[in-house]
XYZ file of C-alpha atoms in Angstrom:
434
model
C 79.736 57.794 153.692
C 80.589 54.619 155.592
C 78.119 52.029 156.957
C 77.671 50.599 160.252
C 80.024 47.758 161.331
C 80.118 44.942 158.752
C 81.845 41.689 158.920
C 83.209 42.078 155.272
C 85.830 44.749 154.019
C 84.048 45.146 150.686
C 80.757 46.464 152.088
C 78.999 48.942 149.737
C 78.835 52.812 150.468
C 76.124 55.254 150.219
C 76.667 56.520 146.525
C 79.948 54.727 146.591
C 80.911 51.399 147.720
C 83.054 51.684 150.838
C 84.893 48.963 152.225
C 82.774 48.345 155.636
C 79.008 48.212 155.386
C 77.172 49.901 152.277
C 75.495 53.076 152.574
C 73.717 54.494 150.015
C 71.895 57.916 150.405
C 70.466 60.496 148.397
C 68.111 63.259 148.590
C 66.157 64.592 145.756
C 64.228 67.593 144.773
C 61.384 67.585 142.252
C 62.344 67.818 138.500
C 62.088 71.375 137.828
C 59.647 72.987 135.185
C 60.728 74.692 132.294
C 62.238 78.007 133.065
C 62.514 77.415 136.642
C 66.202 78.738 136.812
C 66.659 82.453 136.866
C 69.609 82.416 134.633
C 70.579 80.932 131.223
C 71.167 77.402 131.739
C 74.273 75.796 129.985
C 74.142 73.719 126.841
C 73.181 69.981 127.145
C 76.721 68.671 126.819
C 78.022 71.145 129.580
C 75.175 70.196 131.820
C 75.812 66.468 131.482
C 79.581 67.158 132.002
C 78.761 69.429 135.061
C 76.358 66.892 136.670
C 78.830 63.980 136.221
C 81.770 65.828 137.824
C 79.758 67.291 140.739
C 78.227 64.063 141.592
C 81.594 61.920 141.187
C 83.574 64.587 143.193
C 81.202 64.777 146.027
C 80.601 61.207 146.124
C 84.279 60.439 146.221
C 84.823 63.239 149.096
C 82.128 61.665 151.191
C 83.422 58.315 150.728
C 86.967 59.459 151.683
C 85.682 61.004 154.964
C 83.949 57.597 155.825
C 85.137 56.253 159.022
C 85.665 52.630 158.111
C 87.316 51.531 161.282
C 84.289 51.964 163.199
C 81.511 51.767 160.621
C 80.141 55.189 161.136
C 78.003 56.396 158.077
C 79.797 59.067 156.025
C 77.641 62.159 155.389
C 76.504 61.908 151.779
C 76.253 65.016 149.798
C 76.325 63.802 146.192
C 72.508 63.021 145.705
C 71.444 66.345 147.117
C 73.407 68.154 144.430
C 72.108 65.746 141.660
C 68.514 66.712 143.006
C 69.069 70.410 142.958
C 70.454 70.331 139.545
C 67.724 68.153 138.072
C 65.121 70.552 139.657
C 66.455 73.591 137.887
C 67.412 71.784 134.524
C 65.011 72.655 131.472
C 62.634 70.048 130.711
C 64.142 68.953 127.349
C 67.315 68.164 129.299
C 66.089 66.060 132.000
C 66.024 62.715 130.346
C 69.688 62.947 129.390
C 70.469 64.245 132.688
C 68.933 61.106 134.361
C 70.847 59.094 132.251
C 74.001 60.700 133.227
C 73.162 60.506 136.772
C 72.691 56.854 136.506
C 76.000 56.422 134.950
C 77.603 58.536 137.403
C 76.139 56.433 140.337
C 77.431 53.401 138.846
C 80.852 54.970 138.122
C 81.272 56.406 141.836
C 80.466 52.862 143.292
C 82.754 51.148 140.893
C 85.803 53.702 141.617
C 85.292 52.709 145.359
C 85.088 49.095 145.370
C 86.100 47.840 141.871
C 83.392 45.369 141.757
C 80.956 46.384 138.628
C 78.123 44.087 139.954
C 77.973 45.435 143.341
C 78.285 48.921 141.883
C 75.161 48.393 139.819
C 73.241 47.240 142.967
C 73.466 50.646 144.418
C 72.258 52.607 141.364
C 68.413 51.546 141.951
C 68.523 52.622 145.726
C 69.951 56.011 144.812
C 67.733 56.624 141.682
C 64.772 55.664 143.637
C 65.630 58.131 146.564
C 66.326 60.926 144.003
C 63.000 60.355 142.158
C 60.964 60.001 145.208
C 62.435 63.301 146.595
C 61.652 64.861 143.228
C 58.030 63.796 143.515
C 57.655 64.655 146.875
C 58.877 68.367 146.541
C 57.093 68.704 143.327
C 54.024 67.784 145.269
C 54.908 70.376 147.764
C 54.964 72.880 145.172
C 58.650 73.634 145.595
C 60.051 73.539 142.144
C 59.821 77.319 141.808
C 59.894 78.238 145.499
C 62.295 80.575 146.926
C 62.506 78.981 150.315
C 61.958 82.234 151.984
C 59.293 80.938 154.389
C 59.279 78.382 157.183
C 56.746 76.109 155.441
C 58.679 75.989 152.390
C 62.080 75.323 153.985
C 60.411 72.568 156.381
C 58.701 70.909 153.341
C 62.108 70.819 151.483
C 63.765 69.368 154.560
C 61.048 66.936 155.236
C 60.630 65.811 151.676
C 64.011 65.701 150.546
C 65.934 65.042 153.605
C 63.686 62.493 155.322
C 60.833 60.959 153.124
C 63.109 60.336 150.216
C 65.823 58.989 152.169
C 63.680 56.461 153.749
C 62.586 55.170 150.468
C 66.161 55.018 149.325
C 67.284 53.305 152.478
C 64.672 50.755 152.475
C 65.316 49.818 148.740
C 69.014 49.323 149.655
C 68.361 47.377 152.525
C 65.912 45.083 150.493
C 68.237 44.680 147.620
C 71.223 43.750 150.136
C 68.912 41.192 151.947
C 67.873 39.717 148.605
C 71.645 39.181 147.758
C 72.356 37.764 151.070
C 74.215 40.596 152.532
C 74.780 39.836 156.356
C 74.042 43.270 157.840
C 71.494 44.754 155.823
C 69.555 46.179 158.911
C 72.663 48.163 159.978
C 73.015 49.323 156.352
C 69.561 50.698 156.506
C 70.293 52.908 159.662
C 73.602 53.852 158.152
C 72.262 54.813 154.797
C 69.414 57.034 156.419
C 71.821 58.673 158.726
C 74.218 59.849 156.383
C 71.814 60.709 153.655
C 69.359 62.781 155.839
C 72.238 64.897 157.184
C 74.010 65.178 153.798
C 70.402 66.489 152.172
C 69.397 68.839 154.882
C 73.015 70.300 154.657
C 73.278 70.542 150.864
C 70.073 70.705 149.336
C 68.948 74.435 150.499
C 72.298 75.598 149.218
C 72.354 73.872 146.197
C 68.932 75.117 145.304
C 69.679 78.711 146.146
C 72.963 78.639 144.082
C 71.266 77.199 140.781
C 68.318 79.740 140.960
C 70.245 82.835 140.395
C 73.437 83.990 138.663
C 76.833 83.774 140.398
C 77.116 87.438 140.747
C 73.861 87.833 142.308
C 74.487 84.854 144.743
C 77.877 86.610 145.622
C 75.747 90.001 146.356
C 73.509 87.837 148.729
C 76.323 86.479 150.615
C 77.732 89.979 151.102
C 81.132 89.715 149.600
C 84.427 88.675 151.541
C 83.948 90.410 154.680
C 81.165 88.415 156.336
C 82.463 85.356 154.818
C 85.893 85.847 156.424
C 84.280 86.720 159.690
C 81.651 84.131 160.025
C 82.992 81.189 158.073
C 86.357 80.741 160.229
C 84.358 81.323 163.309
C 81.858 78.467 162.679
C 84.481 76.032 161.262
C 87.007 76.439 164.042
C 84.279 76.301 166.611
C 82.905 73.129 165.436
C 86.337 71.499 164.995
C 87.615 72.506 168.542
C 84.357 71.442 170.366
C 84.200 68.167 168.688
C 88.094 67.398 168.861
C 87.895 68.159 172.442
C 84.561 66.611 173.273
C 83.159 69.531 175.186
C 80.077 69.164 177.025
C 77.165 70.197 174.698
C 79.228 69.900 171.714
C 76.251 70.152 169.257
C 74.806 73.164 170.909
C 78.225 74.873 170.639
C 78.155 74.218 167.014
C 74.743 75.631 166.575
C 75.385 79.028 168.132
C 77.433 80.804 165.309
C 74.775 79.436 162.858
C 71.787 80.571 164.804
C 73.512 84.109 165.213
C 73.978 84.338 161.482
C 70.457 83.256 160.754
C 68.984 86.010 162.713
C 71.165 88.783 161.033
C 72.179 87.503 157.631
C 70.695 86.250 154.411
C 69.533 82.743 153.773
C 71.881 81.819 151.102
C 74.887 82.788 153.449
C 73.217 80.740 156.551
C 72.887 77.791 153.865
C 76.543 78.076 152.913
C 77.762 78.433 156.530
C 75.605 75.330 157.311
C 77.319 73.306 154.494
C 80.592 74.366 156.020
C 80.049 73.200 159.353
C 78.717 69.962 157.986
C 81.554 69.172 156.099
C 83.633 70.043 159.282
C 81.692 67.806 161.240
C 82.201 65.087 158.613
C 85.806 65.515 158.426
C 86.389 65.520 162.051
C 83.964 62.099 162.315
C 85.738 60.492 159.298
C 89.347 61.293 160.306
C 88.693 59.992 163.810
C 89.290 63.562 165.439
C 86.015 63.441 167.272
C 86.254 61.349 170.128
C 82.697 59.856 170.647
C 80.928 59.114 173.807
C 81.557 55.990 175.758
C 78.964 53.324 174.963
C 78.326 50.626 172.528
C 79.179 51.633 168.869
C 75.974 50.600 167.447
C 74.405 53.275 169.791
C 77.029 56.019 169.235
C 76.257 56.733 165.506
C 72.786 57.360 165.690
C 73.189 59.901 168.439
C 75.933 61.795 166.881
C 74.036 62.075 163.910
C 70.987 63.110 165.707
C 72.994 65.730 167.562
C 74.520 66.886 164.382
C 71.154 67.300 162.732
C 69.819 69.342 165.699
C 72.729 71.712 165.237
C 72.401 72.136 161.493
C 68.600 72.155 160.774
C 67.137 74.664 163.123
C 69.475 77.581 161.651
C 68.143 76.991 158.358
C 64.447 76.972 159.685
C 65.178 80.232 161.718
C 66.697 81.854 158.548
C 63.682 81.007 156.465
C 61.234 82.389 159.167
C 63.485 85.571 159.444
C 63.277 85.984 155.470
C 59.728 85.643 155.550
C 59.318 88.318 158.355
C 61.712 90.547 156.394
C 59.657 90.249 153.205
C 56.644 91.059 154.901
C 57.997 93.923 156.440
C 59.240 95.177 153.393
C 55.949 94.614 151.596
C 54.242 96.518 154.520
C 56.724 99.407 154.000
C 56.220 99.287 150.247
C 52.367 99.459 150.972
C 52.721 102.274 153.394
C 54.840 104.263 150.810
C 52.113 103.670 148.036
C 49.443 104.627 150.607
C 51.399 108.056 151.378
C 51.722 108.722 147.691
C 48.155 108.091 146.975
C 47.057 110.296 150.015
C 49.354 113.072 148.754
C 47.949 112.896 145.115
C 44.310 112.884 146.682
C 45.191 115.940 148.461
C 46.440 117.740 145.503
C 43.284 116.509 143.492
C 40.892 117.714 146.268
C 42.769 121.150 146.345
C 42.695 121.410 142.724
C 38.981 120.453 142.419
C 38.058 122.711 145.393
C 39.693 125.570 143.726
C 38.247 124.915 140.179
C 34.766 124.425 141.538
C 34.839 127.759 143.416
C 35.155 129.724 140.151
C 31.626 128.593 138.810
C 30.263 128.677 142.227
C 31.521 132.378 142.628
C 29.846 133.010 139.226
C 26.681 131.824 140.333
C 26.639 133.812 143.633
C 27.676 136.908 142.087
C 25.390 137.012 139.093
C 22.438 135.775 141.328
C 23.328 138.542 143.839
C 23.262 141.189 140.918
C 20.018 139.762 139.700
C 18.426 140.110 143.117
C 19.843 143.458 143.684
C 19.009 145.204 140.286
C 15.891 143.250 139.319
C 14.514 141.853 142.488
C 11.608 144.108 142.962
C 10.372 143.403 139.330
C 10.544 139.698 139.850
C 7.368 137.836 140.791
C 7.357 135.956 144.251
C 8.129 132.562 142.862
C 11.020 133.795 140.834
C 12.423 135.479 143.893
C 11.931 132.216 146.040
C 13.703 130.303 143.277
C 16.379 132.793 143.190
C 16.961 132.528 146.853
C 17.244 128.791 146.645
C 20.013 129.107 144.106
C 21.920 131.466 146.013
C 21.544 129.552 149.311
C 22.490 126.161 147.421
C 25.735 127.880 146.051
C 26.703 129.254 149.505
C 26.130 125.738 151.007
C 28.238 124.192 147.937
C 30.933 126.460 148.805
C 31.042 125.439 152.370
C 30.856 121.776 151.538
C 34.037 122.347 149.378
C 35.845 124.146 152.252
C 34.892 121.120 154.535
C 36.219 118.518 151.920
C 39.412 120.457 151.658
C 39.899 120.766 155.284
C 39.011 116.962 155.824
C 41.796 116.113 153.144
C 44.396 117.975 155.053
C 43.722 116.148 158.327
C 46.262 113.730 159.424
C 45.705 110.072 158.883
C 46.913 108.925 162.167
C 44.669 108.292 164.964
C 43.986 111.025 167.320
C 45.854 111.225 170.569
C 42.407 111.800 172.448
C 39.119 110.805 171.471
C 35.477 110.664 172.819
C 32.091 109.014 172.031
C 29.712 111.809 170.666
C 25.934 110.765 170.629
C 24.536 111.212 167.212
C 20.907 110.897 168.000
C 20.399 114.346 169.434
C 22.009 115.926 166.218
C 19.906 113.704 163.927
C 16.690 114.603 165.799
C 17.660 118.352 165.515
C 18.244 118.106 161.610
C 14.278 118.452 160.701
C 14.051 121.352 162.757
C 16.976 123.048 161.054
C 15.649 122.216 157.751
C 12.254 123.590 158.423
C-alpha cells in the first residue's frame, strides 16, 4: 500500500516500504488452537515456506499497486493472510511461524526500499497489529468459528479489520514520530485505510480456505460455471464504473456482491469480494480511477470508505443468509426426525393395542363362560367380582381402541375448532359412576 503524500521519496509502506509515505497494515486472527484446521496440516518446513512465500508475494503485489504519485494508500492484503495462517496452524508450529513472519516482514520492506534499518522499523507495527488481532479474535471465540452467522462475521471484521488495525497504525505512527518522520499523522491514516480494507477483503476468504481441504472448497464454490458467470461480471462492472467514474460508483460495485450473497455460498461471496477488492486496488494504483474533485488529503479517506461500504455488507449479508439456511436445514431435519418418531409411535401403538387385545379377549371369554356355566352356583359376592372383571376388561378394550384411534389422528392443527366447556362433563362423571 502506498501512504499519504510525503515530502520524501523513501517513505515506508505498509508491509513493505514504498517511496512516498509509509503505510504498514495488517490484520490478524487469533492464534489457532490445536486441531482447528479440518484437513492435514503441512509439515513445519513446508508451512514456514508457504507462509513466507504468501506474505512476500502479497506484500509485493500490494506495494506494486500503490499510487505513489498521489500518495493514496494501497490496499494491504499480506497481514490478513498471515493471520489466517497462524490461526489455523497447529500449536507446536506457531513459534516458528511467528519467527518466519517477522523475517518475511523485514524482507518485504527491505526489497521495497533497500534500507535495512527502515525495514526493521516496520516489523514491530505489523507484528503488533497481527498479535492484537489474534488476541481480539480469540477473545471473541472465533478460533474455530465457521463464520456462518452475522455475529461471527461482524466480530471478525471489527476485531481483525478495525481494532487490530488501529493498534498497528498507532504503533507505526509513534515509531515514525520518534525517528523524526515528517508526515507521521498522514501515515496513520494511510495505514489504517489500506489495512482495514485489505483485512476485510482477505480475512474471511483466507480463513474459509484454510479450514477445509481444497476439494471441499471447490465444491462449496460450485465449480467453474458460477465462477465464470459471477467473477467476470463483478470484476468488469467494478473496473468499468471506476474507470468512467459513474455516479454512485461504489453502489454499482456492490450490486453483484449483494446478489451473490443472497444466492450463493459464503466462500464464493468471500472470493468474489476479494476479486473486486483487488480490481479496485488495481484501478486506483494504476491511476485508472479518476477521483472526485477536491483536495487530495480528503480524497483517499472517502474513496476507501466507499470501497469498504461496497465490500463489507455483502459478506455480512452472506453470513446472515448462511445462518438462516442452517437454521432452516436444522428445522427440516428436526421435522423429519419428529415424523419418523411419530411413525414409530403409530407402529408401536398398533402392535401394543393388538397384542393387549389377546389377553383381554381371553379374560372376557373365560369370564363369560364362568358366568354362563357356573353363574348360578356362585355366591353373590363372587358374581359381583366376576362382573367387575368383565366390565374392566370391556373398558380396557375401549381404551385401547381409543388410543389406537388417537395415534392415527393427524398432527396438524384442525381447520375448525371450538371451545368446549368441561365443567358440565366433569359434574356428570360422579353420576355416571354411581
